[in-house]
Amino acid sequence: GASPMNPERGKFISVEGGEGAGKSTLLGGLRKAIERHGVAVVQTREPGGTALGERVRGLVLDPALRGIDAQAELLLMFASRAQLLREVIRPALDAGHWVLCDRFTDASYAYQGGGRGQPTAFIADLERWVCTGLQPDLTLLLDVPVAVGRGRVAARGGVDRIEVEADAFFERVRATYRDRAAAEPQRFRVLDASQPPAAVLQAAADAVLALGGACAT
């Protein structure tokens, strides 16, 4: 078993999904569910999670910066990710904590790849270079029809630079996420995010606690 001197590596869980999928609500409930099993959880987000990352987030989501080049946007995402990995994610996992991240590399494939048309091979090269093989142990994909998700965002009011994109953009994002989930069924759990939040949380918590470790304590 784990001792304080030599803790077992923590589990890394990412939550992915399009606009209005309900990630924020789910993350809060999921963190509580894991903590109830006596496991320390570090919750973070992409882009963001560090002083540098939060500034990058401000740039990427700023509606005034409509002219950001698609390749520049992709590189900004990986710059934020590099900082987050070194400053937050890897130290937490090494300390035996579980990490719950609002989006990770799959989002770059979906948004900058599917949405913006950046080459998959280029994204994969950046992933190899920045992530050096680190992938989530579990990725929860909150899948919701684009019209439903966009309706939820509209009800919240106020849109950022990404949310002003046309439906076709978000259809490509959703299709890319679903393709990635189909290609890696052992890592992904696809959750129907058009269900009530409590049902989505229950399905997510079941998948997370099945990762083991949390139940063994």
Tab-separated table of C-alpha atoms in Angstrom:
chain	number	residue	atom	x	y	z
A	1	GLY	CA	0.000	0.000	0.000
A	2	ALA	CA	0.906	3.670	-0.104
A	3	SER	CA	2.931	5.205	2.672
A	4	PRO	CA	3.406	8.954	3.225
A	5	MET	CA	7.016	8.586	2.060
A	6	ASN	CA	6.139	6.725	-1.109
A	7	PRO	CA	2.542	7.484	-2.109
A	8	GLU	CA	0.968	5.728	-5.054
A	9	ARG	CA	0.497	7.941	-8.062
A	10	GLY	CA	-2.827	9.729	-8.061
A	11	LYS	CA	-5.497	9.326	-10.726
A	12	PHE	CA	-5.973	11.925	-13.449
A	13	ILE	CA	-9.554	12.589	-14.584
A	14	SER	CA	-10.510	15.054	-17.299
A	15	VAL	CA	-14.008	16.326	-18.075
A	16	GLU	CA	-14.682	17.276	-21.692
A	17	GLY	CA	-17.664	18.567	-23.612
A	18	GLY	CA	-19.010	21.319	-25.802
A	19	GLU	CA	-20.659	24.571	-24.790
A	20	GLY	CA	-23.453	24.214	-22.230
A	21	ALA	CA	-22.716	20.556	-21.490
A	22	GLY	CA	-22.746	21.163	-17.726
A	23	LYS	CA	-19.071	20.628	-16.932
A	24	SER	CA	-18.902	23.177	-14.091
A	25	THR	CA	-21.874	21.668	-12.231
A	26	LEU	CA	-20.522	18.151	-12.691
A	27	LEU	CA	-16.987	18.992	-11.533
A	28	GLY	CA	-18.195	20.357	-8.203
A	29	GLY	CA	-20.304	17.293	-7.470
A	30	LEU	CA	-17.594	14.922	-8.612
A	31	ARG	CA	-14.963	16.500	-6.379
A	32	LYS	CA	-17.246	16.040	-3.365
A	33	ALA	CA	-17.916	12.409	-4.336
A	34	ILE	CA	-14.189	11.621	-4.499
A	35	GLU	CA	-13.381	13.502	-1.283
A	36	ARG	CA	-16.058	11.474	0.535
A	37	HIS	CA	-13.797	8.460	-0.055
A	38	GLY	CA	-10.927	10.138	1.767
A	39	VAL	CA	-8.953	11.039	-1.352
A	40	ALA	CA	-7.299	14.448	-1.774
A	41	VAL	CA	-8.466	16.132	-4.986
A	42	VAL	CA	-6.859	18.971	-6.934
A	43	GLN	CA	-9.393	20.622	-9.248
A	44	THR	CA	-8.143	22.749	-12.128
A	45	ARG	CA	-9.088	23.934	-15.613
A	46	GLU	CA	-7.844	24.522	-19.148
A	47	PRO	CA	-6.829	26.921	-20.361
A	48	GLY	CA	-5.955	28.272	-16.949
A	49	GLY	CA	-5.121	26.805	-13.566
A	50	THR	CA	-1.901	28.834	-13.149
A	51	ALA	CA	-1.127	32.562	-13.160
A	52	LEU	CA	0.155	32.243	-16.742
A	53	GLY	CA	-2.699	29.973	-17.810
A	54	GLU	CA	-5.401	32.290	-16.516
A	55	ARG	CA	-3.892	35.162	-18.516
A	56	VAL	CA	-3.828	32.941	-21.605
A	57	ARG	CA	-7.492	32.072	-20.936
A	58	GLY	CA	-8.292	35.783	-20.871
A	59	LEU	CA	-6.641	36.228	-24.266
A	60	VAL	CA	-8.230	33.200	-25.906
A	61	LEU	CA	-11.758	34.031	-24.721
A	62	ASP	CA	-11.571	37.816	-25.285
A	63	PRO	CA	-14.244	38.780	-27.872
A	64	ALA	CA	-12.129	41.840	-28.768
A	65	LEU	CA	-9.389	39.564	-30.129
A	66	ARG	CA	-11.302	38.218	-33.110
A	67	GLY	CA	-8.148	38.036	-35.235
A	68	ILE	CA	-6.252	35.317	-33.344
A	69	ASP	CA	-4.733	32.983	-35.923
A	70	ALA	CA	-5.863	29.349	-35.564
A	71	GLN	CA	-2.284	28.097	-35.189
A	72	ALA	CA	-1.504	30.828	-32.653
A	73	GLU	CA	-4.596	29.797	-30.662
A	74	LEU	CA	-3.456	26.166	-30.653
A	75	LEU	CA	0.026	27.128	-29.455
A	76	LEU	CA	-1.458	29.310	-26.695
A	77	MET	CA	-3.482	26.313	-25.497
A	78	PHE	CA	-0.358	24.156	-25.332
A	79	ALA	CA	1.619	26.937	-23.632
A	80	SER	CA	-1.024	27.068	-20.901
A	81	ARG	CA	-1.014	23.236	-20.745
A	82	ALA	CA	2.793	23.036	-20.404
A	83	GLN	CA	2.690	25.377	-17.419
A	84	LEU	CA	-0.259	23.550	-15.829
A	85	LEU	CA	1.442	20.152	-16.163
A	86	ARG	CA	4.679	21.317	-14.549
A	87	GLU	CA	3.174	23.551	-11.880
A	88	VAL	CA	0.002	21.684	-10.869
A	89	ILE	CA	-0.853	18.329	-12.484
A	90	ARG	CA	2.411	16.357	-12.278
A	91	PRO	CA	3.300	17.464	-8.704
A	92	ALA	CA	-0.220	16.585	-7.521
A	93	LEU	CA	-0.187	13.131	-9.140
A	94	ASP	CA	3.305	12.435	-7.797
A	95	ALA	CA	2.076	13.337	-4.298
A	96	GLY	CA	-0.716	10.754	-4.643
A	97	HIS	CA	-3.514	13.300	-5.076
A	98	TRP	CA	-6.251	12.867	-7.657
A	99	VAL	CA	-6.496	15.562	-10.310
A	100	LEU	CA	-9.836	16.669	-11.739
A	101	CYS	CA	-9.338	18.850	-14.808
A	102	ASP	CA	-11.956	20.854	-16.727
A	103	ARG	CA	-10.703	19.980	-20.243
A	104	PHE	CA	-7.301	18.643	-21.310
A	105	THR	CA	-5.595	17.706	-24.580
A	106	ASP	CA	-8.739	16.192	-26.131
A	107	ALA	CA	-10.131	19.749	-26.214
A	108	SER	CA	-7.296	20.817	-28.538
A	109	TYR	CA	-8.181	18.042	-30.981
A	110	ALA	CA	-11.870	18.976	-30.781
A	111	TYR	CA	-11.693	22.782	-30.838
A	112	GLN	CA	-8.472	23.635	-32.664
A	113	GLY	CA	-8.525	20.452	-34.774
A	114	GLY	CA	-12.189	19.770	-35.488
A	115	GLY	CA	-13.416	23.319	-34.999
A	116	ARG	CA	-10.578	25.359	-36.494
A	117	GLY	CA	-9.161	22.796	-38.922
A	118	GLN	CA	-5.635	22.560	-37.520
A	119	PRO	CA	-3.914	19.337	-38.709
A	120	THR	CA	-4.304	16.388	-36.337
A	121	ALA	CA	-0.668	15.400	-36.910
A	122	PHE	CA	0.504	18.834	-35.733
A	123	ILE	CA	-1.625	18.588	-32.573
A	124	ALA	CA	-0.269	15.073	-31.942
A	125	ASP	CA	3.324	16.368	-32.249
A	126	LEU	CA	2.592	19.094	-29.691
A	127	GLU	CA	0.968	16.533	-27.397
A	128	ARG	CA	4.053	14.274	-27.573
A	129	TRP	CA	6.357	17.195	-26.877
A	130	VAL	CA	4.369	18.869	-24.065
A	131	CYS	CA	2.564	15.962	-22.386
A	132	THR	CA	5.331	13.348	-22.817
A	133	GLY	CA	2.884	10.462	-22.673
A	134	LEU	CA	0.672	11.746	-19.859
A	135	GLN	CA	-3.002	11.163	-20.575
A	136	PRO	CA	-5.944	11.120	-18.185
A	137	ASP	CA	-6.719	7.764	-16.569
A	138	LEU	CA	-10.362	8.562	-17.286
A	139	THR	CA	-11.989	11.124	-19.573
A	140	LEU	CA	-15.666	11.912	-19.030
A	141	LEU	CA	-17.234	13.262	-22.217
A	142	LEU	CA	-20.430	15.204	-21.585
A	143	ASP	CA	-22.179	14.779	-24.899
A	144	VAL	CA	-25.146	17.003	-25.694
A	145	PRO	CA	-26.794	18.026	-28.996
A	146	VAL	CA	-25.379	21.365	-30.154
A	147	ALA	CA	-28.785	23.076	-30.120
A	148	VAL	CA	-29.405	22.013	-26.508
A	149	GLY	CA	-25.979	23.137	-25.314
A	150	ARG	CA	-26.178	26.459	-27.124
A	151	GLY	CA	-29.643	27.071	-25.669
A	152	ARG	CA	-28.203	26.658	-22.174
A	153	VAL	CA	-25.339	29.080	-22.937
A	154	ALA	CA	-27.766	31.656	-24.366
A	155	ALA	CA	-29.865	31.421	-21.200
A	156	ARG	CA	-26.783	32.259	-19.110
A	157	GLY	CA	-26.230	35.438	-21.123
A	158	GLY	CA	-22.946	36.949	-22.309
A	159	VAL	CA	-20.814	35.072	-24.826
A	160	ASP	CA	-17.039	34.764	-25.127
A	161	ARG	CA	-14.870	34.597	-28.246
A	162	ILE	CA	-15.419	30.857	-28.764
A	163	GLU	CA	-19.158	30.894	-28.038
A	164	VAL	CA	-19.851	33.321	-30.930
A	165	GLU	CA	-18.877	30.636	-33.477
A	166	ALA	CA	-21.493	29.234	-35.875
A	167	ASP	CA	-23.350	25.950	-35.244
A	168	ALA	CA	-21.200	24.183	-37.846
A	169	PHE	CA	-18.108	24.856	-35.718
A	170	PHE	CA	-19.709	23.211	-32.668
A	171	GLU	CA	-21.010	20.278	-34.728
A	172	ARG	CA	-17.379	19.610	-35.774
A	173	VAL	CA	-16.252	19.915	-32.155
A	174	ARG	CA	-18.891	17.412	-31.017
A	175	ALA	CA	-18.117	14.974	-33.851
A	176	THR	CA	-14.377	15.086	-33.058
A	177	TYR	CA	-14.999	14.381	-29.376
A	178	ARG	CA	-17.260	11.443	-30.259
A	179	ASP	CA	-14.699	10.048	-32.727
A	180	ARG	CA	-11.967	10.239	-30.083
A	181	ALA	CA	-14.197	8.494	-27.535
A	182	ALA	CA	-14.976	5.717	-30.030
A	183	ALA	CA	-11.255	5.281	-30.770
A	184	GLU	CA	-10.296	5.014	-27.073
A	185	PRO	CA	-13.194	3.303	-25.283
A	186	GLN	CA	-10.956	2.179	-22.403
A	187	ARG	CA	-10.185	5.805	-21.445
A	188	PHE	CA	-13.476	7.547	-22.291
A	189	ARG	CA	-16.911	7.362	-20.727
A	190	VAL	CA	-19.524	9.124	-22.849
A	191	LEU	CA	-22.312	10.587	-20.714
A	192	ASP	CA	-25.633	11.836	-22.094
A	193	ALA	CA	-25.489	15.410	-20.812
A	194	SER	CA	-29.053	16.192	-21.898
A	195	GLN	CA	-30.153	14.220	-18.801
A	196	PRO	CA	-30.844	16.044	-15.512
A	197	PRO	CA	-27.583	17.046	-13.726
A	198	ALA	CA	-28.142	14.537	-10.899
A	199	ALA	CA	-28.289	11.622	-13.375
A	200	VAL	CA	-25.135	12.827	-15.163
A	201	LEU	CA	-23.310	13.135	-11.825
A	202	GLN	CA	-24.370	9.632	-10.753
A	203	ALA	CA	-23.043	8.097	-13.982
A	204	ALA	CA	-19.815	10.107	-13.717
A	205	ALA	CA	-19.258	9.204	-10.055
A	206	ASP	CA	-19.776	5.503	-10.822
A	207	ALA	CA	-17.111	5.671	-13.545
A	208	VAL	CA	-14.658	7.586	-11.333
A	209	LEU	CA	-15.020	5.334	-8.291
A	210	ALA	CA	-14.545	2.286	-10.522
A	211	LEU	CA	-11.002	3.573	-11.177
A	212	GLY	CA	-10.119	1.909	-7.884
A	213	GLY	CA	-7.983	3.309	-5.144
A	214	ALA	CA	-10.855	5.445	-3.895
A	215	CYS	CA	-12.789	2.352	-2.849
A	216	ALA	CA	-9.805	0.585	-1.295
A	217	THR	CA	-9.264	3.073	1.527
